[in-house]
Amino acid sequence: MTPPEIEGMLKEMVAPLNDDHVEIELTESYSPHLGPPEWWVAGKARDYVKLIEDKYVQLSYSSDRLIRHGSLTDDTGYILLAGMGGVLNQAQAAEIARRQFSAAITDFSEKKNLVIDLRFNRGGYDVVGLEFASFFTNEYRTAYHREVMNGGDFVPIQSVYVQPGEQFFNGEVYLLTSGATVSAAETFILAMQSVTTPIVIGEQTAGFFSDSLPRRLPNGVEFSLSHVRYYDLEGTLREGVPVIPDHYLPMGSFEKDSHLERALEIIGSQD
């Protein structure tokens, strides 16, 4: 077979999967999922973040720019989580995330409400999300369950836990989501729902919870496949099942942030 024929065959094999964690590195990277929203593909995430900074909140940035935070009002803090860890290994990423999130929570020690923005979060490491969630509980909690593929079969299901963090934020929590919120950002939501009762505002998430298992074919072609099943505390298999917001709103224009304004409206109605 010629290289183009091999490429076509590989694409045809994985096309029915519609899975964000399946990817083949051919002449260009190919993944058989429907993809993130058009605004993300068009590179508009930066424009949304600029709107937030220009109109709503002055942000302080972590060194890797994955955590940005500031005060929306006297009673309400805001944290934008741009990812769940960078290019470091899991242990390093989790430790750095813990320190950075701790700094933000310290700044919000007198706040009654916290808005956590996950709309631009394309995932990363689950352990980073568990570190973030640890700041919202003072006791061990089961976050979710998972099965990992090993040797051609799934190992027995395992429970994943959130342990108490070094600080405890006991106020109301609001999560902002979009169709670009995926993977470890979604498992973070499951963890948050196990330790508190967050109000979710925005669009439904992508619904791709699994992890990527990278491999290489003898001809040098690199690919990844999903190899983990995630279950929520009710036992529901979450792959393909997005997080549905409590208050659905589509991503707005670049003149106002409808999700952030809805959060502030709900907070104001409860004062």
Short mmCIF file of C-alpha atoms in Angstrom, two decimals:
data_model
loop_
_atom_site.label_atom_id
_atom_site.label_comp_id
_atom_site.label_asym_id
_atom_site.label_seq_id
_atom_site.Cartn_x
_atom_site.Cartn_y
_atom_site.Cartn_z
CA MET A 1 0.00 0.00 0.00
CA THR A 2 1.13 3.53 -0.68
CA PRO A 3 1.51 6.02 2.20
CA PRO A 4 -1.68 7.90 1.19
CA GLU A 5 -3.58 4.59 1.11
CA ILE A 6 -2.28 3.65 4.57
CA GLU A 7 -3.24 7.08 5.86
CA GLY A 8 -6.74 6.73 4.45
CA MET A 9 -7.14 3.25 5.96
CA LEU A 10 -6.08 4.45 9.41
CA LYS A 11 -8.48 7.37 9.29
CA GLU A 12 -11.30 5.07 8.21
CA MET A 13 -10.57 2.69 11.09
CA VAL A 14 -10.85 5.31 13.83
CA ALA A 15 -13.45 7.63 12.25
CA PRO A 16 -16.48 6.01 14.00
CA LEU A 17 -14.97 6.56 17.45
CA ASN A 18 -15.67 10.32 17.73
CA ASP A 19 -13.20 10.46 20.61
CA ASP A 20 -11.12 13.49 21.57
CA HIS A 21 -8.41 11.25 23.03
CA VAL A 22 -7.85 9.31 19.79
CA GLU A 23 -5.23 10.90 17.57
CA ILE A 24 -2.97 9.78 14.72
CA GLU A 25 0.11 11.72 13.62
CA LEU A 26 0.07 11.35 9.83
CA THR A 27 1.08 14.02 7.34
CA GLU A 28 -0.85 16.13 9.84
CA SER A 29 -2.48 15.34 13.15
CA TYR A 30 -5.87 13.64 12.76
CA SER A 31 -8.51 13.04 15.44
CA PRO A 32 -11.95 11.56 14.71
CA HIS A 33 -13.93 13.74 17.08
CA LEU A 34 -16.20 16.61 16.14
CA GLY A 35 -13.74 19.07 17.62
CA PRO A 36 -14.01 22.03 19.98
CA PRO A 37 -16.42 24.91 19.26
CA GLU A 38 -15.86 27.19 16.28
CA TRP A 39 -14.84 30.11 18.49
CA TRP A 40 -12.04 27.99 19.94
CA VAL A 41 -10.84 26.81 16.53
CA ALA A 42 -10.86 30.42 15.34
CA GLY A 43 -8.58 31.40 18.22
CA LYS A 44 -11.17 33.57 19.95
CA ALA A 45 -10.44 32.33 23.48
CA ARG A 46 -7.85 35.07 23.85
CA ASP A 47 -10.47 37.67 22.89
CA TYR A 48 -12.84 36.38 25.59
CA VAL A 49 -10.12 36.54 28.21
CA LYS A 50 -9.26 40.08 27.12
CA LEU A 51 -12.93 41.03 27.54
CA ILE A 52 -12.90 39.62 31.08
CA GLU A 53 -9.80 41.61 31.97
CA ASP A 54 -10.92 44.82 30.29
CA LYS A 55 -14.45 44.88 31.69
CA TYR A 56 -14.75 42.73 34.81
CA VAL A 57 -11.62 41.90 36.78
CA GLN A 58 -7.93 42.73 37.02
CA LEU A 59 -6.09 39.41 36.96
CA SER A 60 -2.89 38.24 38.59
CA TYR A 61 -1.09 35.52 36.62
CA SER A 62 0.79 32.45 37.84
CA SER A 63 4.22 31.98 36.32
CA ASP A 64 2.92 29.45 33.77
CA ARG A 65 -0.25 31.52 33.19
CA LEU A 66 -2.48 28.50 33.87
CA ILE A 67 -4.02 30.10 36.96
CA ARG A 68 -5.25 33.70 36.87
CA HIS A 69 -7.22 35.30 39.66
CA GLY A 70 -8.69 38.58 40.85
CA SER A 71 -11.60 40.14 42.74
CA LEU A 72 -14.88 40.59 40.91
CA THR A 73 -16.51 42.35 43.88
CA ASP A 74 -15.83 42.82 47.57
CA ASP A 75 -17.52 39.47 48.25
CA THR A 76 -16.63 37.50 45.11
CA GLY A 77 -13.34 36.15 43.81
CA TYR A 78 -12.60 34.88 40.31
CA ILE A 79 -10.16 32.16 39.21
CA LEU A 80 -9.53 31.29 35.56
CA LEU A 81 -8.07 27.80 35.20
CA ALA A 82 -6.56 27.70 31.71
CA GLY A 83 -5.34 24.10 32.04
CA MET A 84 -4.75 21.21 34.39
CA GLY A 85 -0.97 21.20 34.31
CA GLY A 86 1.57 22.04 31.64
CA VAL A 87 4.40 20.00 30.14
CA LEU A 88 5.76 18.78 33.50
CA ASN A 89 5.16 15.31 34.87
CA GLN A 90 2.08 14.72 37.00
CA ALA A 91 3.77 15.00 40.40
CA GLN A 92 5.54 18.27 39.51
CA ALA A 93 2.43 19.71 37.91
CA ALA A 94 0.31 18.84 40.96
CA GLU A 95 2.78 20.40 43.40
CA ILE A 96 3.08 23.63 41.39
CA ALA A 97 -0.71 23.81 40.96
CA ARG A 98 -1.22 23.36 44.70
CA ARG A 99 1.11 26.25 45.54
CA GLN A 100 -0.41 28.53 42.91
CA PHE A 101 -4.00 27.76 43.88
CA SER A 102 -3.11 28.24 47.54
CA ALA A 103 -1.93 31.76 46.78
CA ALA A 104 -5.26 32.56 45.09
CA ILE A 105 -7.33 31.09 47.93
CA THR A 106 -5.28 33.08 50.46
CA ASP A 107 -6.23 36.26 48.63
CA PHE A 108 -9.89 35.22 48.86
CA SER A 109 -9.95 34.29 52.54
CA GLU A 110 -12.61 36.94 53.26
CA LYS A 111 -14.73 36.25 50.17
CA LYS A 112 -18.17 34.67 50.37
CA ASN A 113 -18.28 33.52 46.73
CA LEU A 114 -15.86 32.15 44.17
CA VAL A 115 -16.29 31.92 40.40
CA ILE A 116 -14.04 29.32 38.75
CA ASP A 117 -13.79 29.69 34.98
CA LEU A 118 -13.23 26.43 33.06
CA ARG A 119 -14.45 27.62 29.66
CA PHE A 120 -10.97 27.70 28.12
CA ASN A 121 -9.63 24.59 29.85
CA ARG A 122 -8.62 21.74 27.52
CA GLY A 123 -7.58 19.40 30.31
CA GLY A 124 -4.28 17.97 31.48
CA TYR A 125 -3.69 15.88 34.61
CA ASP A 126 -6.50 14.60 36.84
CA VAL A 127 -4.22 14.95 39.88
CA VAL A 128 -4.07 18.71 39.31
CA GLY A 129 -7.86 18.94 39.46
CA LEU A 130 -7.84 16.86 42.65
CA GLU A 131 -5.34 19.31 44.18
CA PHE A 132 -7.65 22.21 43.30
CA ALA A 133 -10.70 20.40 44.71
CA SER A 134 -8.84 19.71 47.98
CA PHE A 135 -9.25 23.37 48.94
CA PHE A 136 -13.02 22.89 49.19
CA THR A 137 -13.23 20.07 51.72
CA ASN A 138 -12.09 19.39 55.26
CA GLU A 139 -12.55 15.62 55.02
CA TYR A 140 -11.72 12.82 52.60
CA ARG A 141 -14.30 12.47 49.84
CA THR A 142 -14.74 10.03 46.95
CA ALA A 143 -14.48 12.09 43.75
CA TYR A 144 -15.29 9.47 41.09
CA HIS A 145 -14.41 5.94 40.00
CA ARG A 146 -12.29 4.75 37.08
CA GLU A 147 -11.26 1.65 35.15
CA VAL A 148 -7.93 1.49 33.33
CA MET A 149 -7.24 -0.72 30.31
CA ASN A 150 -4.24 -2.98 30.93
CA GLY A 151 -3.17 -5.96 28.87
CA GLY A 152 -6.27 -5.96 26.70
CA ASP A 153 -8.80 -5.76 29.52
CA PHE A 154 -9.94 -3.30 32.18
CA VAL A 155 -8.55 -3.72 35.67
CA PRO A 156 -11.08 -3.71 38.56
CA ILE A 157 -12.73 -0.36 39.12
CA GLN A 158 -10.89 1.97 41.49
CA SER A 159 -12.19 4.90 43.52
CA VAL A 160 -10.40 8.25 43.33
CA TYR A 161 -10.40 10.50 46.41
CA VAL A 162 -10.08 14.15 47.27
CA GLN A 163 -8.11 14.73 50.46
CA PRO A 164 -8.40 17.89 52.58
CA GLY A 165 -6.14 20.71 51.45
CA GLU A 166 -3.99 23.06 53.47
CA GLN A 167 -6.75 25.68 53.32
CA PHE A 168 -10.53 25.43 53.23
CA PHE A 169 -12.79 27.73 51.24
CA ASN A 170 -16.30 27.37 52.62
CA GLY A 171 -18.17 29.87 50.46
CA GLU A 172 -20.43 29.44 47.46
CA VAL A 173 -18.78 28.15 44.27
CA TYR A 174 -19.80 28.87 40.67
CA LEU A 175 -18.29 26.99 37.71
CA LEU A 176 -18.31 28.47 34.20
CA THR A 177 -18.22 25.89 31.39
CA SER A 178 -18.23 25.73 27.60
CA GLY A 179 -18.07 23.18 24.81
CA ALA A 180 -14.28 23.52 24.99
CA THR A 181 -14.20 22.31 28.62
CA VAL A 182 -12.85 18.78 28.33
CA SER A 183 -11.03 15.82 29.88
CA ALA A 184 -9.30 16.66 33.21
CA ALA A 185 -11.37 19.85 33.39
CA GLU A 186 -14.45 17.62 33.40
CA THR A 187 -13.10 15.23 36.03
CA PHE A 188 -12.36 18.33 38.11
CA ILE A 189 -16.07 19.18 37.94
CA LEU A 190 -16.92 15.68 39.19
CA ALA A 191 -14.47 16.17 42.05
CA MET A 192 -15.98 19.56 42.90
CA GLN A 193 -19.48 18.10 42.89
CA SER A 194 -18.29 15.54 45.45
CA VAL A 195 -16.95 18.11 47.93
CA THR A 196 -19.37 21.01 47.52
CA THR A 197 -22.51 22.01 45.61
CA PRO A 198 -21.25 24.24 42.81
CA ILE A 199 -23.64 26.05 40.50
CA VAL A 200 -22.62 25.36 36.89
CA ILE A 201 -23.26 28.14 34.37
CA GLY A 202 -22.63 28.15 30.63
CA GLU A 203 -22.62 25.47 27.95
CA GLN A 204 -22.50 21.71 28.32
CA THR A 205 -18.96 20.36 28.38
CA ALA A 206 -17.34 18.22 25.66
CA GLY A 207 -18.05 14.89 27.36
CA PHE A 208 -14.59 13.36 26.71
CA PHE A 209 -13.39 12.22 30.13
CA SER A 210 -10.91 9.51 29.19
CA ASP A 211 -7.10 9.63 29.11
CA SER A 212 -4.75 9.22 26.15
CA LEU A 213 -2.46 6.21 25.80
CA PRO A 214 0.34 7.10 23.33
CA ARG A 215 1.87 4.41 21.11
CA ARG A 216 4.03 4.12 17.97
CA LEU A 217 3.56 1.78 14.97
CA PRO A 218 6.56 -0.07 13.46
CA ASN A 219 6.54 2.38 10.54
CA GLY A 220 7.00 5.30 12.94
CA VAL A 221 3.42 6.58 12.93
CA GLU A 222 2.48 7.83 16.40
CA PHE A 223 -1.05 7.52 17.75
CA SER A 224 -3.05 7.63 20.96
CA LEU A 225 -6.13 5.76 22.12
CA SER A 226 -8.54 6.18 25.04
CA HIS A 227 -7.81 3.69 27.80
CA VAL A 228 -9.71 4.87 30.90
CA ARG A 229 -13.40 4.74 31.81
CA TYR A 230 -14.70 7.29 34.33
CA TYR A 231 -17.82 6.80 36.45
CA ASP A 232 -19.54 9.37 38.63
CA LEU A 233 -20.72 8.62 42.16
CA GLU A 234 -24.06 7.34 40.83
CA GLY A 235 -22.19 4.75 38.74
CA THR A 236 -22.86 6.41 35.38
CA LEU A 237 -20.19 5.88 32.72
CA ARG A 238 -19.31 9.47 31.81
CA GLU A 239 -17.61 9.01 28.44
CA GLY A 240 -19.83 10.77 25.93
CA VAL A 241 -21.97 12.21 28.74
CA PRO A 242 -21.18 15.93 29.14
CA VAL A 243 -21.69 17.97 32.28
CA ILE A 244 -25.02 19.77 31.88
CA PRO A 245 -25.05 23.28 33.38
CA ASP A 246 -27.60 24.34 35.94
CA HIS A 247 -28.00 27.57 33.95
CA TYR A 248 -27.51 27.10 30.23
CA LEU A 249 -26.21 30.07 28.26
CA PRO A 250 -24.28 30.00 24.97
CA MET A 251 -20.96 31.79 24.71
CA GLY A 252 -21.84 35.43 24.25
CA SER A 253 -20.48 38.25 22.15
CA PHE A 254 -17.27 40.12 22.74
CA GLU A 255 -19.24 43.05 24.17
CA LYS A 256 -20.26 41.29 27.40
CA ASP A 257 -19.65 38.03 29.22
CA SER A 258 -23.14 36.58 29.67
CA HIS A 259 -21.89 33.69 31.84
CA LEU A 260 -20.01 35.91 34.26
CA GLU A 261 -22.90 38.36 34.42
CA ARG A 262 -25.34 35.53 35.18
CA ALA A 263 -23.10 34.37 38.04
CA LEU A 264 -23.02 37.89 39.47
CA GLU A 265 -26.78 38.17 39.04
CA ILE A 266 -27.36 34.93 41.01
CA ILE A 267 -24.93 36.04 43.70
CA GLY A 268 -26.68 39.43 43.96
CA SER A 269 -30.07 37.78 44.33
CA GLN A 270 -28.83 35.79 47.33
CA ASP A 271 -27.41 38.74 49.28
#
